[in-house]
Amino acid sequence: MLRVSILLFFFLFLFVQTYYLTSVPGLVGDEGYEGLSVIDHIRDSKPFFIGRESYVAFWSDYVRLPFVLWLGETALAMRIPLVLANCVTFWLAYYFFRRVFDIRLVFFIMAACFFSPPYILYQRISWPINFLPLFTFLLLFVLTRNFRSKPVIVGLIGGLGISTHVTFAAPLVGIFGAYLLAKYRDLKKISTWWPALIGFSAGFGLQLAIMWQMTVESARVGHFSLIIERLEILYPTLFNYFSGVSYWGEYTGDVSHDIARIIIFLLLVFVFCALLIKPYKKIALFWLIGIIISIATTVIIVSYFRTRYLHVITIALWGLAGLGFSKVMLNTFKSKKMLIPLAFLCAILLSFWTYRAVFVPYEKTGGTTLNFQDSGNSWDKSSHFADIQPLANCVKNIGLVFSEEPKISNRLKFLREADQHIKVADERKKAKWFVDYRGPRELDDPSKNRPGEVCPNVRNFIVIPNDEYVPPKPKITNNG
Amino acid sequence: MDNIISKIILRVKQWQFRQWTVLFIFGLFVISNSAYLSSVPGLLGDEGDEGHNVYELLNKTKPAIQGERSYIGVWIDYLRIPFVFVFGYNIFSLRVIVFLFSITFFWFAYDVLLKIFGEIPGLFGLVTIAFSPIFWSEMRIGWAITLLPFFAILTIYLLRKKSYWSPLLAGLSAGFGLSTHLLFLPVLMAILGVLGVNWIIQVIHRFSFQQIKQFFADATFFLIGFWSIFCVQFVNLLINNKDQGNIEKTASLFSTRLGELFSIAPRFLSGSLFIAQYTAKTFNDGAALIITIILLLLIICGFIFSRHKYAIAGWLIGFCASYVILIYMVEYYAIRYFIIITLGTWLMAGIGLGEIIGRLHKKIGYSLMIILSIVLIVANFSLIIFPFLTFGGSNDTFPIIGASRFEYASGRVATAPLINCVSSLDQIFSNNVHIRNRLYYLADGNPQIRNAERKQDVRWLISYRLPNDKITPDEVCPYLNNFRVTPLRDQGSVDWPKD
């Protein structure tokens, strides 16, 4: 019964993960950039051990590479490896939670983690940072097992996680902080953990060396002088991120603070339930301590807040709230036969809510270029999530196009690898057409179309004649 | 505390002739290796360049993970920092680290050799290698490549240990070795190759899945340990690859180098070339050949008489394999590339001698061991140290390959007289990169050495005094045996480096 239940739960998860995988969202700005990095590796035009950025591991490019070769330069090819990683994450999390908690609670926690809007909305975008939940649960899975080589394997996972994206340092420090507190009676044994340093170095050393060699680019990570500024905006940032509204703001440009307040209220209630209701009060406390340490580490290491930097922490908080909710349910129903179907129901409701709130509006409009309040007092554009396919269809066969927006240009450059009718210029003067985002005020208002615009029906982008275009000089052939 | 001391005293009181002999030999080794550490030889150009790298790292004028070359690791520079702080930018601070490694090498080699070859042969092997002119002349120089034998023996030691984490630590040691200098690769390949073949033979002999499982677990640990250290150097090697020469050309000349090998083997196996670096005088070819033949005969005797034939065969194959790989990797023959194979030959000859003497009474064996140590020390002093101290080295040449390829001994001439001379001069410069590297390093800790920072500032030129150079009237310090310091007459004669 249990096996069937978890299998059904997994298939539900897989369905949600793959639903509209290629179109919601369309190819995202940085995904195009990642794709170009894969193409660089295919063409051997950069050292094989260098990823998209100095702080991003190269291995994620190689994971995507066979899929890009097989399926072509598409969003699907980029996203399949992440779906596979998510499947592994699901099972690791299941076995980890099962080892720690009563099985009656596990399904609720899993539902809160893997069907939460932040998870559904972000774990389909092929960024290396989205492999971090995999490393987090892998680390937790290994930490709760007993075998002799555990220290070296734990170190290796930690190192590989940080090399995948340096922001993994936050969950890593959080997990170890909580683990050390939980095991403080065994602190004498800490000296037996020295192999973890070797494992960590094996996992992270290469990336660290690359970051040292390419210091300018890596400077984006860790502006310690701005810590106070980050602390000042921390509360509203966490409010937006933990409630998930920033995640769907990126899809729809629409952030409802009323909904955010309700979600945060419910999350807090269930977190308190996790802390105050038996059983597993101690574990819930360490879980919360881990989250707090992770947040503090994030504040220290990142230059500015982005949803993706706090993604793992957000999922952890939803999981903790899931634990609280499950305890309430356990005290109410007690029976496994009731609790597991209830967990299913929760998962379905969460998925359906995400579908209604985000997928449906996005499918209708193909995203938007509206700004939304992202982290605290800063505003972000939804434009890099806007569906690029209508634009790609528009610029086919019209000649060279150029965009000053790297997130448009990178996407078009990636797509042109699959479709040679799309031509992208590297310099503005060489392009006949200029591409940009359609301003938020111009959306859905045909009267504001630009003169000479082609494809005015493309909602989020404009394609206009390039006023800086310099026609190439005709070649003079000497026939005489 | 008193308890520990009394335990040690009790333990020492139980020592027998063997323990006292080993301790005495170790004492001789320490004295021999530390003798004239900061003056024989003088500072080498490359040694100075590696030392100057410490200064550059501390002053952040280069990336924190970049060693002197792309193929030389930076960790050794960080190790040098405390010594430079304590002793200053001088020869001693570079060499004292190497000296400490040599002491550690002695004990690891003691453990490995005794366990593999038995008591008397193992100790004879240790004495022969540790007091050989090759060890004395090469294993005291404060550059990275000197540490390769240490990491080779440490890796073997750890690979032989049966503890759970030893494969991980062996990998760590191998990673440090290869990060120290890329030329550790042939040694590492040879070690792993021989151990791999040995493992295959064992598996064929008595097959079990447990053995295979254990092998893969150990191999994984080894790789993790290795990569944890080598990964940084790996990035350096691939990103800053301009100083690695023409790899294709190097590979294409492999057969030429291999062909030349046999004609020059007696010169390096006898130790003649190593000694000549200090004095510019090689043994005559006959003497070199006789020494080589004696060494080879001892190896053959060792093989015939030994109860550890497989071990001897394994080590010999390992040395030969490492040497062939090394010849493939290097662009041309330099004397330092012969160190491992020559030390290996002397080691195996020592083991051969030990096998013969081991048939006599053990006490005779230990006594002869002490005599051999003293004889080799006397040989080192009379062939290397005293001639060097008399003239401060030489700028003369000596032949490496036949009569066609010569090498200057100027790389090791005494530098102290030159430093005394230029301390009173301003804006000095040398067109020779090796002299310049020494001056840069020594100037890092000595404000009296004032190197010119721009081409137009140069006032004094420093060069080697070649054997036929005569003292000119404008020379300062005409008493210098190996250097000339002359005022600059023409700016055009300054060959300012491009970087």
Short mmCIF file of N, CA and C in Angstrom, two decimals, chain B residues 26-127:
data_model
loop_
_atom_site.label_atom_id
_atom_site.label_comp_id
_atom_site.label_asym_id
_atom_site.label_seq_id
_atom_site.Cartn_x
_atom_site.Cartn_y
_atom_site.Cartn_z
N PHE B 26 71.47 8.43 10.96
CA PHE B 26 70.58 9.60 10.80
C PHE B 26 71.31 10.89 11.22
N GLY B 27 72.07 10.80 12.33
CA GLY B 27 72.86 11.95 12.77
C GLY B 27 73.83 12.39 11.68
N LEU B 28 74.50 11.40 11.08
CA LEU B 28 75.44 11.73 9.99
C LEU B 28 74.70 12.40 8.83
N PHE B 29 73.51 11.86 8.55
CA PHE B 29 72.70 12.40 7.45
C PHE B 29 72.35 13.87 7.71
N VAL B 30 71.93 14.14 8.94
CA VAL B 30 71.56 15.52 9.30
C VAL B 30 72.77 16.44 9.16
N ILE B 31 73.90 16.01 9.71
CA ILE B 31 75.10 16.86 9.66
C ILE B 31 75.53 17.07 8.21
N SER B 32 75.58 15.96 7.47
CA SER B 32 76.04 16.04 6.07
C SER B 32 75.13 16.96 5.24
N ASN B 33 73.84 16.83 5.46
CA ASN B 33 72.91 17.60 4.63
C ASN B 33 72.80 19.07 5.02
N SER B 34 73.11 19.34 6.28
CA SER B 34 73.00 20.74 6.70
C SER B 34 74.32 21.49 6.55
N ALA B 35 75.39 20.77 6.23
CA ALA B 35 76.70 21.43 6.10
C ALA B 35 76.70 22.42 4.94
N TYR B 36 77.13 23.59 5.21
CA TYR B 36 77.23 24.66 4.20
C TYR B 36 75.91 24.85 3.43
N LEU B 37 74.82 24.71 4.13
CA LEU B 37 73.51 24.73 3.45
C LEU B 37 73.26 26.03 2.71
N SER B 38 73.70 27.13 3.28
CA SER B 38 73.38 28.42 2.64
C SER B 38 74.50 28.95 1.76
N SER B 39 75.58 28.17 1.64
CA SER B 39 76.67 28.70 0.80
C SER B 39 77.12 27.76 -0.31
N VAL B 40 76.86 26.47 -0.17
CA VAL B 40 77.24 25.53 -1.23
C VAL B 40 76.00 24.79 -1.72
N PRO B 41 75.55 25.02 -2.89
CA PRO B 41 76.04 25.98 -3.88
C PRO B 41 75.49 27.39 -3.59
N GLY B 42 75.91 28.35 -4.41
CA GLY B 42 75.35 29.69 -4.30
C GLY B 42 73.89 29.66 -4.76
N LEU B 43 73.21 30.76 -4.59
CA LEU B 43 71.79 30.80 -4.99
C LEU B 43 71.65 30.54 -6.50
N LEU B 44 70.78 29.60 -6.83
CA LEU B 44 70.54 29.32 -8.25
C LEU B 44 69.54 30.33 -8.82
N GLY B 45 69.61 30.57 -10.10
CA GLY B 45 68.69 31.52 -10.73
C GLY B 45 67.24 31.11 -10.55
N ASP B 46 66.95 29.82 -10.83
CA ASP B 46 65.57 29.35 -10.70
C ASP B 46 65.12 29.32 -9.25
N GLU B 47 66.06 29.04 -8.37
CA GLU B 47 65.77 29.06 -6.93
C GLU B 47 65.34 30.48 -6.53
N GLY B 48 66.10 31.45 -7.03
CA GLY B 48 65.79 32.85 -6.75
C GLY B 48 64.43 33.23 -7.32
N ASP B 49 64.13 32.71 -8.50
CA ASP B 49 62.86 33.03 -9.15
C ASP B 49 61.70 32.48 -8.33
N GLU B 50 61.84 31.26 -7.85
CA GLU B 50 60.78 30.68 -7.01
C GLU B 50 60.64 31.47 -5.72
N GLY B 51 61.78 31.89 -5.15
CA GLY B 51 61.74 32.68 -3.93
C GLY B 51 61.08 34.03 -4.16
N HIS B 52 61.37 34.61 -5.30
CA HIS B 52 60.78 35.92 -5.63
C HIS B 52 59.26 35.81 -5.77
N ASN B 53 58.81 34.61 -6.15
CA ASN B 53 57.37 34.37 -6.26
C ASN B 53 56.67 34.58 -4.92
N VAL B 54 57.36 34.24 -3.85
CA VAL B 54 56.80 34.45 -2.50
C VAL B 54 56.54 35.94 -2.30
N TYR B 55 57.52 36.73 -2.68
CA TYR B 55 57.41 38.18 -2.54
C TYR B 55 56.24 38.71 -3.37
N GLU B 56 56.12 38.19 -4.58
CA GLU B 56 55.03 38.64 -5.47
C GLU B 56 53.66 38.26 -4.91
N LEU B 57 53.58 37.07 -4.33
CA LEU B 57 52.30 36.64 -3.74
C LEU B 57 51.94 37.51 -2.54
N LEU B 58 52.95 37.79 -1.71
CA LEU B 58 52.68 38.61 -0.53
C LEU B 58 52.29 40.03 -0.92
N ASN B 59 52.84 40.50 -2.03
CA ASN B 59 52.51 41.85 -2.48
C ASN B 59 51.37 41.88 -3.49
N LYS B 60 50.75 40.72 -3.66
CA LYS B 60 49.56 40.57 -4.53
C LYS B 60 49.80 41.08 -5.94
N THR B 61 50.98 40.85 -6.46
CA THR B 61 51.23 41.26 -7.84
C THR B 61 50.94 40.12 -8.82
N LYS B 62 50.50 38.99 -8.30
CA LYS B 62 50.06 37.90 -9.18
C LYS B 62 48.96 37.10 -8.48
N PRO B 63 48.15 36.34 -9.26
CA PRO B 63 47.06 35.59 -8.64
C PRO B 63 47.54 34.67 -7.52
N ALA B 64 46.69 34.53 -6.52
CA ALA B 64 47.08 33.82 -5.29
C ALA B 64 47.33 32.34 -5.49
N ILE B 65 46.97 31.80 -6.66
CA ILE B 65 47.16 30.35 -6.83
C ILE B 65 48.19 30.04 -7.90
N GLN B 66 48.96 31.03 -8.30
CA GLN B 66 49.90 30.83 -9.40
C GLN B 66 51.33 30.69 -8.86
N GLY B 67 51.94 29.55 -9.16
CA GLY B 67 53.33 29.36 -8.76
C GLY B 67 54.28 30.04 -9.73
N GLU B 68 55.56 29.71 -9.59
CA GLU B 68 56.55 30.37 -10.45
C GLU B 68 56.29 30.06 -11.92
N ARG B 69 55.86 28.84 -12.18
CA ARG B 69 55.52 28.41 -13.54
C ARG B 69 54.15 27.73 -13.49
N SER B 70 53.59 27.53 -14.69
CA SER B 70 52.29 26.87 -14.70
C SER B 70 52.39 25.44 -14.18
N TYR B 71 53.58 24.85 -14.31
CA TYR B 71 53.75 23.45 -13.90
C TYR B 71 54.40 23.31 -12.52
N ILE B 72 54.56 24.43 -11.84
CA ILE B 72 55.10 24.39 -10.47
C ILE B 72 54.03 24.93 -9.53
N GLY B 73 53.73 24.15 -8.49
CA GLY B 73 52.63 24.51 -7.60
C GLY B 73 52.95 25.70 -6.71
N VAL B 74 51.87 26.31 -6.24
CA VAL B 74 52.04 27.52 -5.44
C VAL B 74 52.13 27.18 -3.95
N TRP B 75 51.72 25.98 -3.57
CA TRP B 75 51.64 25.66 -2.14
C TRP B 75 53.00 25.79 -1.48
N ILE B 76 54.04 25.42 -2.21
CA ILE B 76 55.40 25.49 -1.64
C ILE B 76 55.77 26.95 -1.32
N ASP B 77 55.25 27.87 -2.15
CA ASP B 77 55.52 29.28 -1.88
C ASP B 77 54.87 29.72 -0.56
N TYR B 78 53.68 29.21 -0.32
CA TYR B 78 53.01 29.54 0.94
C TYR B 78 53.76 28.91 2.13
N LEU B 79 54.32 27.74 1.86
CA LEU B 79 55.11 27.11 2.92
C LEU B 79 56.38 27.92 3.21
N ARG B 80 56.87 28.60 2.19
CA ARG B 80 58.10 29.38 2.37
C ARG B 80 57.86 30.65 3.19
N ILE B 81 56.61 31.11 3.19
CA ILE B 81 56.33 32.42 3.81
C ILE B 81 56.83 32.52 5.26
N PRO B 82 56.46 31.59 6.16
CA PRO B 82 56.96 31.74 7.54
C PRO B 82 58.47 31.74 7.63
N PHE B 83 59.13 30.95 6.76
CA PHE B 83 60.59 30.90 6.80
C PHE B 83 61.20 32.22 6.31
N VAL B 84 60.55 32.79 5.30
CA VAL B 84 61.02 34.09 4.81
C VAL B 84 60.82 35.16 5.88
N PHE B 85 59.71 35.06 6.61
CA PHE B 85 59.47 36.03 7.68
C PHE B 85 60.53 35.91 8.78
N VAL B 86 60.87 34.66 9.10
CA VAL B 86 61.81 34.44 10.20
C VAL B 86 63.25 34.72 9.76
N PHE B 87 63.64 34.18 8.63
CA PHE B 87 65.06 34.26 8.21
C PHE B 87 65.34 35.32 7.15
N GLY B 88 64.29 35.85 6.54
CA GLY B 88 64.50 36.87 5.50
C GLY B 88 64.61 36.26 4.12
N TYR B 89 64.73 37.10 3.11
CA TYR B 89 64.83 36.64 1.72
C TYR B 89 66.28 36.25 1.45
N ASN B 90 66.65 35.08 1.87
CA ASN B 90 68.03 34.61 1.61
C ASN B 90 68.02 33.13 1.23
N ILE B 91 69.20 32.61 1.00
CA ILE B 91 69.29 31.22 0.52
C ILE B 91 68.78 30.26 1.59
N PHE B 92 69.13 30.55 2.83
CA PHE B 92 68.81 29.62 3.92
C PHE B 92 67.31 29.37 4.03
N SER B 93 66.52 30.45 3.93
CA SER B 93 65.07 30.25 4.13
C SER B 93 64.46 29.38 3.04
N LEU B 94 65.05 29.36 1.87
CA LEU B 94 64.53 28.48 0.81
C LEU B 94 64.96 27.04 1.06
N ARG B 95 66.19 26.89 1.59
CA ARG B 95 66.74 25.53 1.67
C ARG B 95 66.40 24.81 2.96
N VAL B 96 66.07 25.57 3.99
CA VAL B 96 65.78 24.90 5.25
C VAL B 96 64.51 24.05 5.13
N ILE B 97 63.57 24.49 4.28
CA ILE B 97 62.34 23.71 4.06
C ILE B 97 62.70 22.37 3.42
N VAL B 98 63.53 22.46 2.40
CA VAL B 98 63.94 21.25 1.70
C VAL B 98 64.69 20.33 2.66
N PHE B 99 65.49 20.93 3.53
CA PHE B 99 66.23 20.14 4.51
C PHE B 99 65.27 19.38 5.43
N LEU B 100 64.22 20.07 5.86
CA LEU B 100 63.23 19.42 6.73
C LEU B 100 62.51 18.27 5.99
N PHE B 101 62.24 18.51 4.72
CA PHE B 101 61.62 17.44 3.92
C PHE B 101 62.58 16.26 3.79
N SER B 102 63.88 16.55 3.65
CA SER B 102 64.87 15.48 3.50
C SER B 102 64.91 14.62 4.76
N ILE B 103 64.82 15.27 5.90
CA ILE B 103 64.83 14.52 7.17
C ILE B 103 63.61 13.59 7.23
N THR B 104 62.48 14.13 6.82
CA THR B 104 61.25 13.31 6.82
C THR B 104 61.39 12.19 5.80
N PHE B 105 61.97 12.55 4.65
CA PHE B 105 62.19 11.54 3.60
C PHE B 105 62.96 10.36 4.17
N PHE B 106 64.01 10.65 4.97
CA PHE B 106 64.87 9.61 5.52
C PHE B 106 64.03 8.57 6.26
N TRP B 107 63.11 9.03 7.11
CA TRP B 107 62.36 8.09 7.94
C TRP B 107 61.29 7.34 7.14
N PHE B 108 60.67 8.01 6.19
CA PHE B 108 59.70 7.29 5.36
C PHE B 108 60.43 6.23 4.51
N ALA B 109 61.60 6.63 3.96
CA ALA B 109 62.36 5.69 3.15
C ALA B 109 62.83 4.51 4.02
N TYR B 110 63.22 4.82 5.25
CA TYR B 110 63.64 3.78 6.20
C TYR B 110 62.52 2.75 6.37
N ASP B 111 61.32 3.24 6.61
CA ASP B 111 60.19 2.34 6.83
C ASP B 111 59.90 1.50 5.57
N VAL B 112 59.83 2.19 4.43
CA VAL B 112 59.44 1.51 3.19
C VAL B 112 60.50 0.48 2.80
N LEU B 113 61.76 0.89 2.80
CA LEU B 113 62.83 0.00 2.31
C LEU B 113 63.00 -1.22 3.22
N LEU B 114 62.95 -0.98 4.52
CA LEU B 114 63.12 -2.11 5.44
C LEU B 114 61.99 -3.12 5.31
N LYS B 115 60.77 -2.58 5.12
CA LYS B 115 59.63 -3.50 5.03
C LYS B 115 59.64 -4.27 3.71
N ILE B 116 60.14 -3.64 2.67
CA ILE B 116 60.10 -4.32 1.36
C ILE B 116 61.31 -5.23 1.17
N PHE B 117 62.49 -4.73 1.51
CA PHE B 117 63.71 -5.47 1.14
C PHE B 117 64.40 -6.15 2.33
N GLY B 118 63.86 -6.01 3.51
CA GLY B 118 64.49 -6.62 4.67
C GLY B 118 65.46 -5.64 5.32
N GLU B 119 65.98 -6.07 6.48
CA GLU B 119 66.71 -5.14 7.34
C GLU B 119 68.03 -4.64 6.72
N ILE B 120 68.94 -5.56 6.47
CA ILE B 120 70.27 -5.12 6.02
C ILE B 120 70.22 -4.53 4.60
N PRO B 121 69.60 -5.23 3.63
CA PRO B 121 69.54 -4.64 2.27
C PRO B 121 68.82 -3.29 2.27
N GLY B 122 67.73 -3.22 3.02
CA GLY B 122 66.96 -1.97 3.07
C GLY B 122 67.80 -0.83 3.61
N LEU B 123 68.51 -1.10 4.70
CA LEU B 123 69.34 -0.04 5.30
C LEU B 123 70.51 0.34 4.39
N PHE B 124 71.09 -0.66 3.73
CA PHE B 124 72.17 -0.34 2.78
C PHE B 124 71.65 0.53 1.64
N GLY B 125 70.44 0.18 1.19
CA GLY B 125 69.83 1.00 0.14
C GLY B 125 69.64 2.43 0.61
N LEU B 126 69.18 2.56 1.85
CA LEU B 126 68.95 3.90 2.41
C LEU B 126 70.26 4.69 2.51
N VAL B 127 71.29 4.02 3.00
CA VAL B 127 72.59 4.70 3.16
C VAL B 127 73.13 5.13 1.79
#
